[in-house]
GROMACS .gro file of N, CA and C in nm:
model
  465
    1MET      N    1 -14.010   0.365   0.568
    1MET     CA    2 -13.983   0.223   0.557
    1MET      C    3 -14.065   0.170   0.438
    2THR      N    4 -13.996   0.097   0.350
    2THR     CA    5 -14.064   0.044   0.232
    2THR      C    6 -14.140  -0.083   0.270
    3MET      N    7 -14.225  -0.126   0.176
    3MET     CA    8 -14.306  -0.245   0.199
    3MET      C    9 -14.219  -0.370   0.213
    4ASP      N   10 -14.111  -0.377   0.133
    4ASP     CA   11 -14.022  -0.493   0.141
    4ASP      C   12 -13.953  -0.500   0.276
    5GLN      N   13 -13.909  -0.385   0.328
    5GLN     CA   14 -13.845  -0.383   0.459
    5GLN      C   15 -13.944  -0.421   0.568
    6LEU      N   16 -14.067  -0.374   0.557
    6LEU     CA   17 -14.169  -0.407   0.654
    6LEU      C   18 -14.198  -0.557   0.652
    7ASN      N   19 -14.210  -0.615   0.532
    7ASN     CA   20 -14.233  -0.758   0.522
    7ASN      C   21 -14.116  -0.837   0.579
    8GLU      N   22 -13.994  -0.791   0.554
    8GLU     CA   23 -13.875  -0.861   0.604
    8GLU      C   24 -13.871  -0.857   0.756
    9THR      N   25 -13.899  -0.741   0.816
    9THR     CA   26 -13.894  -0.733   0.962
    9THR      C   27 -14.007  -0.813   1.025
   10SER      N   28 -14.125  -0.813   0.965
   10SER     CA   29 -14.233  -0.893   1.022
   10SER      C   30 -14.204  -1.041   1.007
   11PHE      N   31 -14.141  -1.080   0.896
   11PHE     CA   32 -14.104  -1.219   0.878
   11PHE      C   33 -14.001  -1.261   0.982
   12GLN      N   34 -13.903  -1.171   1.007
   12GLN     CA   35 -13.802  -1.203   1.108
   12GLN      C   36 -13.863  -1.218   1.246
   13SER      N   37 -13.953  -1.129   1.282
   13SER     CA   38 -14.014  -1.140   1.414
   13SER      C   39 -14.100  -1.266   1.424
   14TRP      N   40 -14.170  -1.301   1.316
   14TRP     CA   41 -14.250  -1.423   1.316
   14TRP      C   42 -14.161  -1.547   1.331
   15MET      N   43 -14.046  -1.548   1.259
   15MET     CA   44 -13.955  -1.661   1.270
   15MET      C   45 -13.893  -1.669   1.408
   16ASN      N   46 -13.862  -1.554   1.467
   16ASN     CA   47 -13.804  -1.554   1.601
   16ASN      C   48 -13.904  -1.606   1.704
   17GLU      N   49 -14.032  -1.579   1.685
   17GLU     CA   50 -14.133  -1.632   1.776
   17GLU      C   51 -14.147  -1.783   1.761
   18LEU      N   52 -14.143  -1.831   1.636
   18LEU     CA   53 -14.157  -1.975   1.614
   18LEU      C   54 -14.032  -2.052   1.656
   19HIS      N   55 -13.916  -1.998   1.624
   19HIS     CA   56 -13.789  -2.069   1.649
   19HIS      C   57 -13.690  -1.975   1.714
   20PRO      N   58 -13.697  -1.962   1.846
   20PRO     CA   59 -13.604  -1.870   1.913
   20PRO      C   60 -13.459  -1.922   1.909
   21ASP      N   61 -13.440  -2.052   1.880
   21ASP     CA   62 -13.304  -2.106   1.875
   21ASP      C   63 -13.227  -2.062   1.751
   22MET      N   64 -13.293  -2.002   1.654
   22MET     CA   65 -13.226  -1.958   1.531
   22MET      C   66 -13.149  -1.828   1.551
   23ASN      N   67 -13.176  -1.752   1.657
   23ASN     CA   68 -13.102  -1.631   1.694
   23ASN      C   69 -13.088  -1.529   1.581
   24ASN      N   70 -13.197  -1.493   1.520
   24ASN     CA   71 -13.200  -1.391   1.416
   24ASN      C   72 -13.111  -1.421   1.296
   25THR      N   73 -13.076  -1.543   1.274
   25THR     CA   74 -12.990  -1.576   1.159
   25THR      C   75 -13.071  -1.633   1.044
   26ALA      N   76 -13.202  -1.635   1.059
   26ALA     CA   77 -13.285  -1.694   0.953
   26ALA      C   78 -13.276  -1.613   0.825
   27SER      N   79 -13.263  -1.482   0.837
   27SER     CA   80 -13.256  -1.401   0.717
   27SER      C   81 -13.112  -1.373   0.674
   28ALA      N   82 -13.016  -1.432   0.744
   28ALA     CA   83 -12.876  -1.405   0.714
   28ALA      C   84 -12.835  -1.462   0.579
   29SER      N   85 -12.887  -1.577   0.543
   29SER     CA   86 -12.847  -1.637   0.416
   29SER      C   87 -12.960  -1.725   0.364
   30PRO      N   88 -12.964  -1.746   0.233
   30PRO     CA   89 -13.066  -1.834   0.177
   30PRO      C   90 -13.052  -1.977   0.225
   31TRP      N   91 -12.929  -2.017   0.262
   31TRP     CA   92 -12.909  -2.154   0.312
   31TRP      C   93 -12.986  -2.174   0.442
   32MET      N   94 -12.981  -2.075   0.528
   32MET     CA   95 -13.053  -2.085   0.655
   32MET      C   96 -13.203  -2.085   0.631
   33MET      N   97 -13.248  -2.006   0.536
   33MET     CA   98 -13.391  -2.002   0.506
   33MET      C   99 -13.440  -2.138   0.456
   34GLU      N  100 -13.359  -2.202   0.370
   34GLU     CA  101 -13.399  -2.332   0.319
   34GLU      C  102 -13.403  -2.435   0.432
   35GLY      N  103 -13.303  -2.428   0.522
   35GLY     CA  104 -13.302  -2.520   0.635
   35GLY      C  105 -13.421  -2.499   0.725
   36LEU      N  106 -13.459  -2.372   0.746
   36LEU     CA  107 -13.574  -2.341   0.829
   36LEU      C  108 -13.703  -2.386   0.761
   37ALA      N  109 -13.712  -2.366   0.630
   37ALA     CA  110 -13.831  -2.410   0.558
   37ALA      C  111 -13.845  -2.562   0.566
   38ARG      N  112 -13.736  -2.634   0.557
   38ARG     CA  113 -13.743  -2.780   0.572
   38ARG      C  114 -13.786  -2.817   0.713
   39LYS      N  115 -13.736  -2.744   0.812
   39LYS     CA  116 -13.773  -2.772   0.950
   39LYS      C  117 -13.921  -2.744   0.971
   40LEU      N  118 -13.973  -2.635   0.912
   40LEU     CA  119 -14.114  -2.603   0.925
   40LEU      C  120 -14.202  -2.705   0.852
   41ALA      N  121 -14.150  -2.765   0.746
   41ALA     CA  122 -14.228  -2.861   0.669
   41ALA      C  123 -14.227  -2.999   0.733
   42GLY      N  124 -14.161  -3.013   0.845
   42GLY     CA  125 -14.161  -3.140   0.913
   42GLY      C  126 -14.038  -3.223   0.883
   43GLY      N  127 -13.952  -3.175   0.797
   43GLY     CA  128 -13.829  -3.247   0.766
   43GLY      C  129 -13.717  -3.202   0.858
   44GLU      N  130 -13.603  -3.257   0.834
   44GLU     CA  131 -13.487  -3.218   0.915
   44GLU      C  132 -13.425  -3.091   0.857
   45ALA      N  133 -13.362  -3.016   0.944
   45ALA     CA  134 -13.297  -2.892   0.901
   45ALA      C  135 -13.177  -2.925   0.814
   46LEU      N  136 -13.151  -2.840   0.717
   46LEU     CA  137 -13.038  -2.856   0.627
   46LEU      C  138 -12.910  -2.824   0.702
   47VAL      N  139 -12.816  -2.916   0.699
   47VAL     CA  140 -12.687  -2.896   0.763
   47VAL      C  141 -12.584  -2.882   0.653
   48ILE      N  142 -12.513  -2.772   0.657
   48ILE     CA  143 -12.410  -2.747   0.556
   48ILE      C  144 -12.279  -2.805   0.607
   49ASP      N  145 -12.224  -2.898   0.530
   49ASP     CA  146 -12.099  -2.960   0.567
   49ASP      C  147 -11.994  -2.919   0.465
   50PHE      N  148 -11.895  -2.846   0.508
   50PHE     CA  149 -11.792  -2.797   0.418
   50PHE      C  150 -11.675  -2.893   0.405
   51THR      N  151 -11.689  -3.015   0.456
   51THR     CA  152 -11.580  -3.112   0.448
   51THR      C  153 -11.550  -3.147   0.303
   52ILE      N  154 -11.652  -3.170   0.224
   52ILE     CA  155 -11.632  -3.207   0.084
   52ILE      C  156 -11.566  -3.092   0.008
   53LEU      N  157 -11.614  -2.971   0.031
   53LEU     CA  158 -11.555  -2.855  -0.036
   53LEU      C  159 -11.409  -2.838   0.002
   54SER      N  160 -11.377  -2.853   0.129
   54SER     CA  161 -11.237  -2.839   0.171
   54SER      C  162 -11.151  -2.950   0.112
   55MET      N  163 -11.204  -3.072   0.100
   55MET     CA  164 -11.127  -3.181   0.040
   55MET      C  165 -11.105  -3.157  -0.109
   56VAL      N  166 -11.203  -3.099  -0.177
   56VAL     CA  167 -11.187  -3.066  -0.319
   56VAL      C  168 -11.077  -2.961  -0.336
   57ILE      N  169 -11.076  -2.861  -0.250
   57ILE     CA  170 -10.974  -2.757  -0.257
   57ILE      C  171 -10.836  -2.815  -0.230
   58VAL      N  172 -10.825  -2.902  -0.130
   58VAL     CA  173 -10.696  -2.966  -0.100
   58VAL      C  174 -10.651  -3.053  -0.218
   59ALA      N  175 -10.745  -3.128  -0.278
   59ALA     CA  176 -10.711  -3.214  -0.392
   59ALA      C  177 -10.665  -3.130  -0.511
   60LEU      N  178 -10.733  -3.019  -0.537
   60LEU     CA  179 -10.693  -2.932  -0.647
   60LEU      C  180 -10.555  -2.870  -0.622
   61ALA      N  181 -10.529  -2.830  -0.500
   61ALA     CA  182 -10.398  -2.775  -0.467
   61ALA      C  183 -10.289  -2.880  -0.484
   62LEU      N  184 -10.316  -3.002  -0.440
   62LEU     CA  185 -10.220  -3.110  -0.456
   62LEU      C  186 -10.196  -3.141  -0.603
   63LEU      N  187 -10.303  -3.141  -0.682
   63LEU     CA  188 -10.287  -3.164  -0.826
   63LEU      C  189 -10.203  -3.055  -0.892
   64MET      N  190 -10.224  -2.930  -0.852
   64MET     CA  191 -10.145  -2.820  -0.908
   64MET      C  192  -9.997  -2.836  -0.872
   65ILE      N  193  -9.968  -2.877  -0.750
   65ILE     CA  194  -9.829  -2.897  -0.708
   65ILE      C  195  -9.765  -3.011  -0.787
   66VAL      N  196  -9.838  -3.123  -0.799
   66VAL     CA  197  -9.786  -3.239  -0.872
   66VAL      C  198  -9.765  -3.205  -1.019
   67GLU      N  199  -9.858  -3.133  -1.080
   67GLU     CA  200  -9.845  -3.097  -1.221
   67GLU      C  201  -9.728  -3.001  -1.244
   68THR      N  202  -9.703  -2.911  -1.150
   68THR     CA  203  -9.589  -2.820  -1.161
   68THR      C  204  -9.458  -2.897  -1.153
   69ILE      N  205  -9.449  -2.989  -1.057
   69ILE     CA  206  -9.329  -3.071  -1.044
   69ILE      C  207  -9.311  -3.159  -1.168
   70ARG      N  208  -9.420  -3.217  -1.216
   70ARG     CA  209  -9.414  -3.304  -1.333
   70ARG      C  210  -9.368  -3.225  -1.456
   71HIS      N  211  -9.415  -3.103  -1.471
   71HIS     CA  212  -9.374  -3.020  -1.584
   71HIS      C  213  -9.224  -2.991  -1.580
   72LYS      N  214  -9.172  -2.962  -1.460
   72LYS     CA  215  -9.029  -2.935  -1.447
   72LYS      C  216  -8.947  -3.060  -1.476
   73ILE      N  217  -8.995  -3.176  -1.428
   73ILE     CA  218  -8.925  -3.302  -1.455
   73ILE      C  219  -8.928  -3.332  -1.604
   74ASP      N  220  -9.042  -3.309  -1.668
   74ASP     CA  221  -9.052  -3.331  -1.813
   74ASP      C  222  -8.954  -3.244  -1.890
   75SER      N  223  -8.947  -3.118  -1.853
   75SER     CA  224  -8.857  -3.027  -1.928
   75SER      C  225  -8.711  -3.064  -1.906
   76LEU      N  226  -8.676  -3.115  -1.788
   76LEU     CA  227  -8.539  -3.157  -1.764
   76LEU      C  228  -8.508  -3.292  -1.831
   77ALA      N  229  -8.602  -3.383  -1.830
   77ALA     CA  230  -8.577  -3.519  -1.878
   77ALA      C  231  -8.572  -3.527  -2.030
   78HIS      N  232  -8.643  -3.443  -2.098
   78HIS     CA  233  -8.648  -3.455  -2.244
   78HIS      C  234  -8.530  -3.385  -2.313
   79LYS      N  235  -8.431  -3.343  -2.235
   79LYS     CA  236  -8.311  -3.289  -2.296
   79LYS      C  237  -8.225  -3.401  -2.355
   80THR      N  238  -8.236  -3.521  -2.297
   80THR     CA  239  -8.167  -3.638  -2.352
   80THR      C  240  -8.270  -3.745  -2.385
   81VAL      N  241  -8.237  -3.827  -2.482
   81VAL     CA  242  -8.330  -3.931  -2.527
   81VAL      C  243  -8.349  -4.037  -2.419
   82PHE      N  244  -8.240  -4.073  -2.351
   82PHE     CA  245  -8.247  -4.179  -2.250
   82PHE      C  246  -8.344  -4.143  -2.139
   83PHE      N  247  -8.328  -4.023  -2.083
   83PHE     CA  248  -8.416  -3.984  -1.973
   83PHE      C  249  -8.561  -3.968  -2.018
   84GLY      N  250  -8.581  -3.930  -2.143
   84GLY     CA  251  -8.717  -3.923  -2.196
   84GLY      C  252  -8.782  -4.060  -2.197
   85HIS      N  253  -8.705  -4.164  -2.236
   85HIS     CA  254  -8.759  -4.300  -2.236
   85HIS      C  255  -8.784  -4.353  -2.094
   86VAL      N  256  -8.692  -4.323  -2.003
   86VAL     CA  257  -8.710  -4.367  -1.864
   86VAL      C  258  -8.833  -4.300  -1.804
   87LEU      N  259  -8.849  -4.171  -1.827
   87LEU     CA  260  -8.965  -4.100  -1.774
   87LEU      C  261  -9.094  -4.151  -1.835
   88GLU      N  262  -9.091  -4.183  -1.963
   88GLU     CA  263  -9.210  -4.239  -2.028
   88GLU      C  264  -9.248  -4.373  -1.967
   89MET      N  265  -9.148  -4.455  -1.933
   89MET     CA  266  -9.175  -4.583  -1.869
   89MET      C  267  -9.237  -4.563  -1.729
   90VAL      N  268  -9.185  -4.466  -1.655
   90VAL     CA  269  -9.239  -4.437  -1.522
   90VAL      C  270  -9.384  -4.392  -1.534
   91TYR      N  271  -9.415  -4.307  -1.632
   91TYR     CA  272  -9.553  -4.261  -1.651
   91TYR      C  273  -9.645  -4.377  -1.688
   92ARG      N  274  -9.595  -4.470  -1.769
   92ARG     CA  275  -9.677  -4.587  -1.805
   92ARG      C  276  -9.707  -4.671  -1.681
   93GLU      N  277  -9.606  -4.689  -1.596
   93GLU     CA  278  -9.629  -4.767  -1.474
   93GLU      C  279  -9.728  -4.697  -1.382
   94LEU      N  280  -9.714  -4.565  -1.370
   94LEU     CA  281  -9.808  -4.490  -1.285
   94LEU      C  282  -9.950  -4.496  -1.339
   95SER      N  283  -9.966  -4.487  -1.470
   95SER     CA  284 -10.101  -4.494  -1.526
   95SER      C  285 -10.159  -4.634  -1.511
   96THR      N  286 -10.076  -4.736  -1.527
   96THR     CA  287 -10.124  -4.873  -1.506
   96THR      C  288 -10.167  -4.892  -1.361
   97LEU      N  289 -10.086  -4.842  -1.269
   97LEU     CA  290 -10.121  -4.850  -1.127
   97LEU      C  291 -10.252  -4.778  -1.099
   98GLY      N  292 -10.270  -4.660  -1.156
   98GLY     CA  293 -10.394  -4.584  -1.135
   98GLY      C  294 -10.516  -4.655  -1.191
   99ILE      N  295 -10.503  -4.715  -1.309
   99ILE     CA  296 -10.616  -4.786  -1.370
   99ILE      C  297 -10.654  -4.907  -1.286
  100VAL      N  298 -10.553  -4.983  -1.244
  100VAL     CA  299 -10.582  -5.103  -1.163
  100VAL      C  300 -10.644  -5.064  -1.029
  101GLU      N  301 -10.591  -4.961  -0.966
  101GLU     CA  302 -10.646  -4.918  -0.837
  101GLU      C  303 -10.788  -4.862  -0.852
  102ALA      N  304 -10.817  -4.795  -0.963
  102ALA     CA  305 -10.954  -4.747  -0.987
  102ALA      C  306 -11.050  -4.865  -1.002
  103ILE      N  307 -11.006  -4.969  -1.071
  103ILE     CA  308 -11.090  -5.088  -1.087
  103ILE      C  309 -11.111  -5.156  -0.951
  104ILE      N  310 -11.005  -5.165  -0.871
  104ILE     CA  311 -11.019  -5.224  -0.738
  104ILE      C  312 -11.116  -5.141  -0.653
  105PHE      N  313 -11.106  -5.009  -0.662
  105PHE     CA  314 -11.197  -4.922  -0.588
  105PHE      C  315 -11.342  -4.946  -0.628
  106LEU      N  316 -11.368  -4.953  -0.759
  106LEU     CA  317 -11.505  -4.976  -0.806
  106LEU      C  318 -11.557  -5.114  -0.767
  107VAL      N  319 -11.472  -5.215  -0.778
  107VAL     CA  320 -11.514  -5.350  -0.739
  107VAL      C  321 -11.540  -5.355  -0.589
  108HIS      N  322 -11.455  -5.288  -0.513
  108HIS     CA  323 -11.472  -5.288  -0.367
  108HIS      C  324 -11.603  -5.223  -0.325
  109HIS      N  325 -11.644  -5.117  -0.394
  109HIS     CA  326 -11.766  -5.046  -0.355
  109HIS      C  327 -11.893  -5.103  -0.416
  110TYR      N  328 -11.884  -5.169  -0.531
  110TYR     CA  329 -12.005  -5.215  -0.598
  110TYR      C  330 -12.017  -5.366  -0.607
  111ALA      N  331 -11.922  -5.439  -0.556
  111ALA     CA  332 -11.931  -5.585  -0.556
  111ALA      C  333 -11.873  -5.636  -0.425
  112THR      N  334 -11.901  -5.760  -0.398
  112THR     CA  335 -11.848  -5.819  -0.276
  112THR      C  336 -11.729  -5.908  -0.312
  113ILE      N  337 -11.614  -5.874  -0.257
  113ILE     CA  338 -11.495  -5.956  -0.275
  113ILE      C  339 -11.433  -5.980  -0.138
  114ASN      N  340 -11.353  -6.082  -0.132
  114ASN     CA  341 -11.285  -6.116  -0.008
  114ASN      C  342 -11.177  -6.012   0.019
  115ILE      N  343 -11.180  -5.952   0.137
  115ILE     CA  344 -11.087  -5.845   0.172
  115ILE      C  345 -10.943  -5.895   0.174
  116THR      N  346 -10.921  -6.018   0.221
  116THR     CA  347 -10.783  -6.069   0.225
  116THR      C  348 -10.727  -6.086   0.085
  117LYS      N  349 -10.810  -6.131  -0.009
  117LYS     CA  350 -10.764  -6.143  -0.148
  117LYS      C  351 -10.734  -6.006  -0.206
  118GLU      N  352 -10.818  -5.909  -0.172
  118GLU     CA  353 -10.795  -5.772  -0.223
  118GLU      C  354 -10.664  -5.716  -0.169
  119ARG      N  355 -10.637  -5.740  -0.041
  119ARG     CA  356 -10.512  -5.691   0.018
  119ARG      C  357 -10.391  -5.758  -0.045
  120VAL      N  358 -10.399  -5.889  -0.065
  120VAL     CA  359 -10.287  -5.960  -0.127
  120VAL      C  360 -10.265  -5.908  -0.269
  121PHE      N  361 -10.373  -5.889  -0.344
  121PHE     CA  362 -10.360  -5.837  -0.480
  121PHE      C  363 -10.297  -5.699  -0.479
  122ALA      N  364 -10.339  -5.613  -0.387
  122ALA     CA  365 -10.285  -5.478  -0.380
  122ALA      C  366 -10.137  -5.481  -0.343
  123GLU      N  367 -10.099  -5.568  -0.249
  123GLU     CA  368  -9.958  -5.578  -0.211
  123GLU      C  369  -9.872  -5.627  -0.327
  124VAL      N  370  -9.920  -5.728  -0.399
  124VAL     CA  371  -9.846  -5.778  -0.515
  124VAL      C  372  -9.836  -5.670  -0.622
  125HIS      N  373  -9.945  -5.600  -0.645
  125HIS     CA  374  -9.945  -5.495  -0.746
  125HIS      C  375  -9.847  -5.384  -0.712
  126PHE      N  376  -9.848  -5.339  -0.585
  126PHE     CA  377  -9.755  -5.235  -0.544
  126PHE      C  378  -9.610  -5.285  -0.549
  127THR      N  379  -9.588  -5.412  -0.516
  127THR     CA  380  -9.453  -5.467  -0.522
  127THR      C  381  -9.400  -5.464  -0.665
  128ILE      N  382  -9.482  -5.505  -0.760
  128ILE     CA  383  -9.442  -5.501  -0.901
  128ILE      C  384  -9.415  -5.357  -0.944
  129PHE      N  385  -9.499  -5.264  -0.898
  129PHE     CA  386  -9.479  -5.124  -0.932
  129PHE      C  387  -9.347  -5.072  -0.877
  130PHE      N  388  -9.317  -5.103  -0.750
  130PHE     CA  389  -9.193  -5.055  -0.691
  130PHE      C  390  -9.071  -5.119  -0.757
  131VAL      N  391  -9.082  -5.244  -0.799
  131VAL     CA  392  -8.972  -5.307  -0.872
  131VAL      C  393  -8.947  -5.232  -1.003
  132ALA      N  394  -9.053  -5.192  -1.071
  132ALA     CA  395  -9.037  -5.116  -1.196
  132ALA      C  396  -8.972  -4.980  -1.170
  133ILE      N  397  -9.010  -4.913  -1.062
  133ILE     CA  398  -8.951  -4.783  -1.029
  133ILE      C  399  -8.803  -4.801  -0.993
  134ILE      N  400  -8.772  -4.903  -0.914
  134ILE     CA  401  -8.632  -4.929  -0.878
  134ILE      C  402  -8.552  -4.963  -1.003
  135ASN      N  403  -8.613  -5.035  -1.096
  135ASN     CA  404  -8.546  -5.065  -1.223
  135ASN      C  405  -8.515  -4.936  -1.299
  136ALA      N  406  -8.607  -4.842  -1.301
  136ALA     CA  407  -8.582  -4.713  -1.369
  136ALA      C  408  -8.469  -4.636  -1.300
  137ILE      N  409  -8.464  -4.639  -1.169
  137ILE     CA  410  -8.357  -4.570  -1.096
  137ILE      C  411  -8.223  -4.637  -1.124
  138GLN      N  412  -8.222  -4.771  -1.122
  138GLN     CA  413  -8.098  -4.843  -1.153
  138GLN      C  414  -8.052  -4.815  -1.296
  139SER      N  415  -8.144  -4.808  -1.389
  139SER     CA  416  -8.107  -4.778  -1.528
  139SER      C  417  -8.044  -4.640  -1.538
  140THR      N  418  -8.096  -4.545  -1.464
  140THR     CA  419  -8.041  -4.410  -1.464
  140THR      C  420  -7.900  -4.409  -1.405
  141ILE      N  421  -7.881  -4.480  -1.294
  141ILE     CA  422  -7.748  -4.487  -1.232
  141ILE      C  423  -7.648  -4.554  -1.328
  142LEU      N  424  -7.691  -4.664  -1.389
  142LEU     CA  425  -7.603  -4.733  -1.484
  142LEU      C  426  -7.571  -4.645  -1.605
  143TYR      N  427  -7.665  -4.564  -1.648
  143TYR     CA  428  -7.640  -4.471  -1.759
  143TYR      C  429  -7.529  -4.374  -1.723
  144PHE      N  430  -7.537  -4.316  -1.604
  144PHE     CA  431  -7.433  -4.222  -1.563
  144PHE      C  432  -7.297  -4.290  -1.548
  145LEU      N  433  -7.296  -4.410  -1.489
  145LEU     CA  434  -7.170  -4.482  -1.474
  145LEU      C  435  -7.110  -4.519  -1.610
  146ALA      N  436  -7.193  -4.568  -1.701
  146ALA     CA  437  -7.143  -4.603  -1.835
  146ALA      C  438  -7.095  -4.479  -1.909
  147LEU      N  439  -7.162  -4.368  -1.892
  147LEU     CA  440  -7.119  -4.244  -1.957
  147LEU      C  441  -6.984  -4.199  -1.903
  148ARG      N  442  -6.965  -4.210  -1.773
  148ARG     CA  443  -6.838  -4.171  -1.712
  148ARG      C  444  -6.724  -4.263  -1.760
  149VAL      N  445  -6.750  -4.395  -1.764
  149VAL     CA  446  -6.647  -4.489  -1.810
  149VAL      C  447  -6.614  -4.463  -1.956
  150ALA      N  448  -6.713  -4.438  -2.039
  150ALA     CA  449  -6.688  -4.412  -2.180
  150ALA      C  450  -6.609  -4.283  -2.200
  151GLU      N  451  -6.638  -4.181  -2.123
  151GLU     CA  452  -6.563  -4.054  -2.134
  151GLU      C  453  -6.418  -4.073  -2.091
  152LYS      N  454  -6.395  -4.154  -1.986
  152LYS     CA  455  -6.257  -4.179  -1.942
  152LYS      C  456  -6.180  -4.257  -2.047
  153GLN      N  457  -6.246  -4.352  -2.113
  153GLN     CA  458  -6.176  -4.433  -2.214
  153GLN      C  459  -6.144  -4.350  -2.339
  154TRP      N  460  -6.224  -4.253  -2.374
  154TRP     CA  461  -6.200  -4.174  -2.494
  154TRP      C  462  -6.103  -4.059  -2.470
  155THR      N  463  -6.074  -4.027  -2.344
  155THR     CA  464  -5.979  -3.917  -2.319
  155THR      C  465  -5.843  -3.969  -2.288
   0.00000   0.00000   0.00000
């Protein structure tokens, strides 16, 4: 048995005597050792919460899905000039919505505002956004109808 192994086993037995609730897991990972050291120093034990990590992974997966769909829509829409302009307008509306909502988020967390005013502003903002999206959909439908009528008149 080497000196390092002897020190490790004596450390484990000493930790088990001091904290039997740790169940020999003190040497399992450095995270547990840090939590135990904090507990021995009079502080609270370190608790590892994987909620943030799991939310980051979910957000990254969602971003990858959205970017893949967006890439396919871009490649289909830019085949004609009209759809390229409609898609550009939709992206402008989405970016405007994102900027305004980011400002609302920052104001909500770092300043005091009336919640009812914030809700009314958000509802008005989303209503304007949805009107713009419906306008883009209507423009697309009208484009197809006008194209069909023009093709019938020329044949």
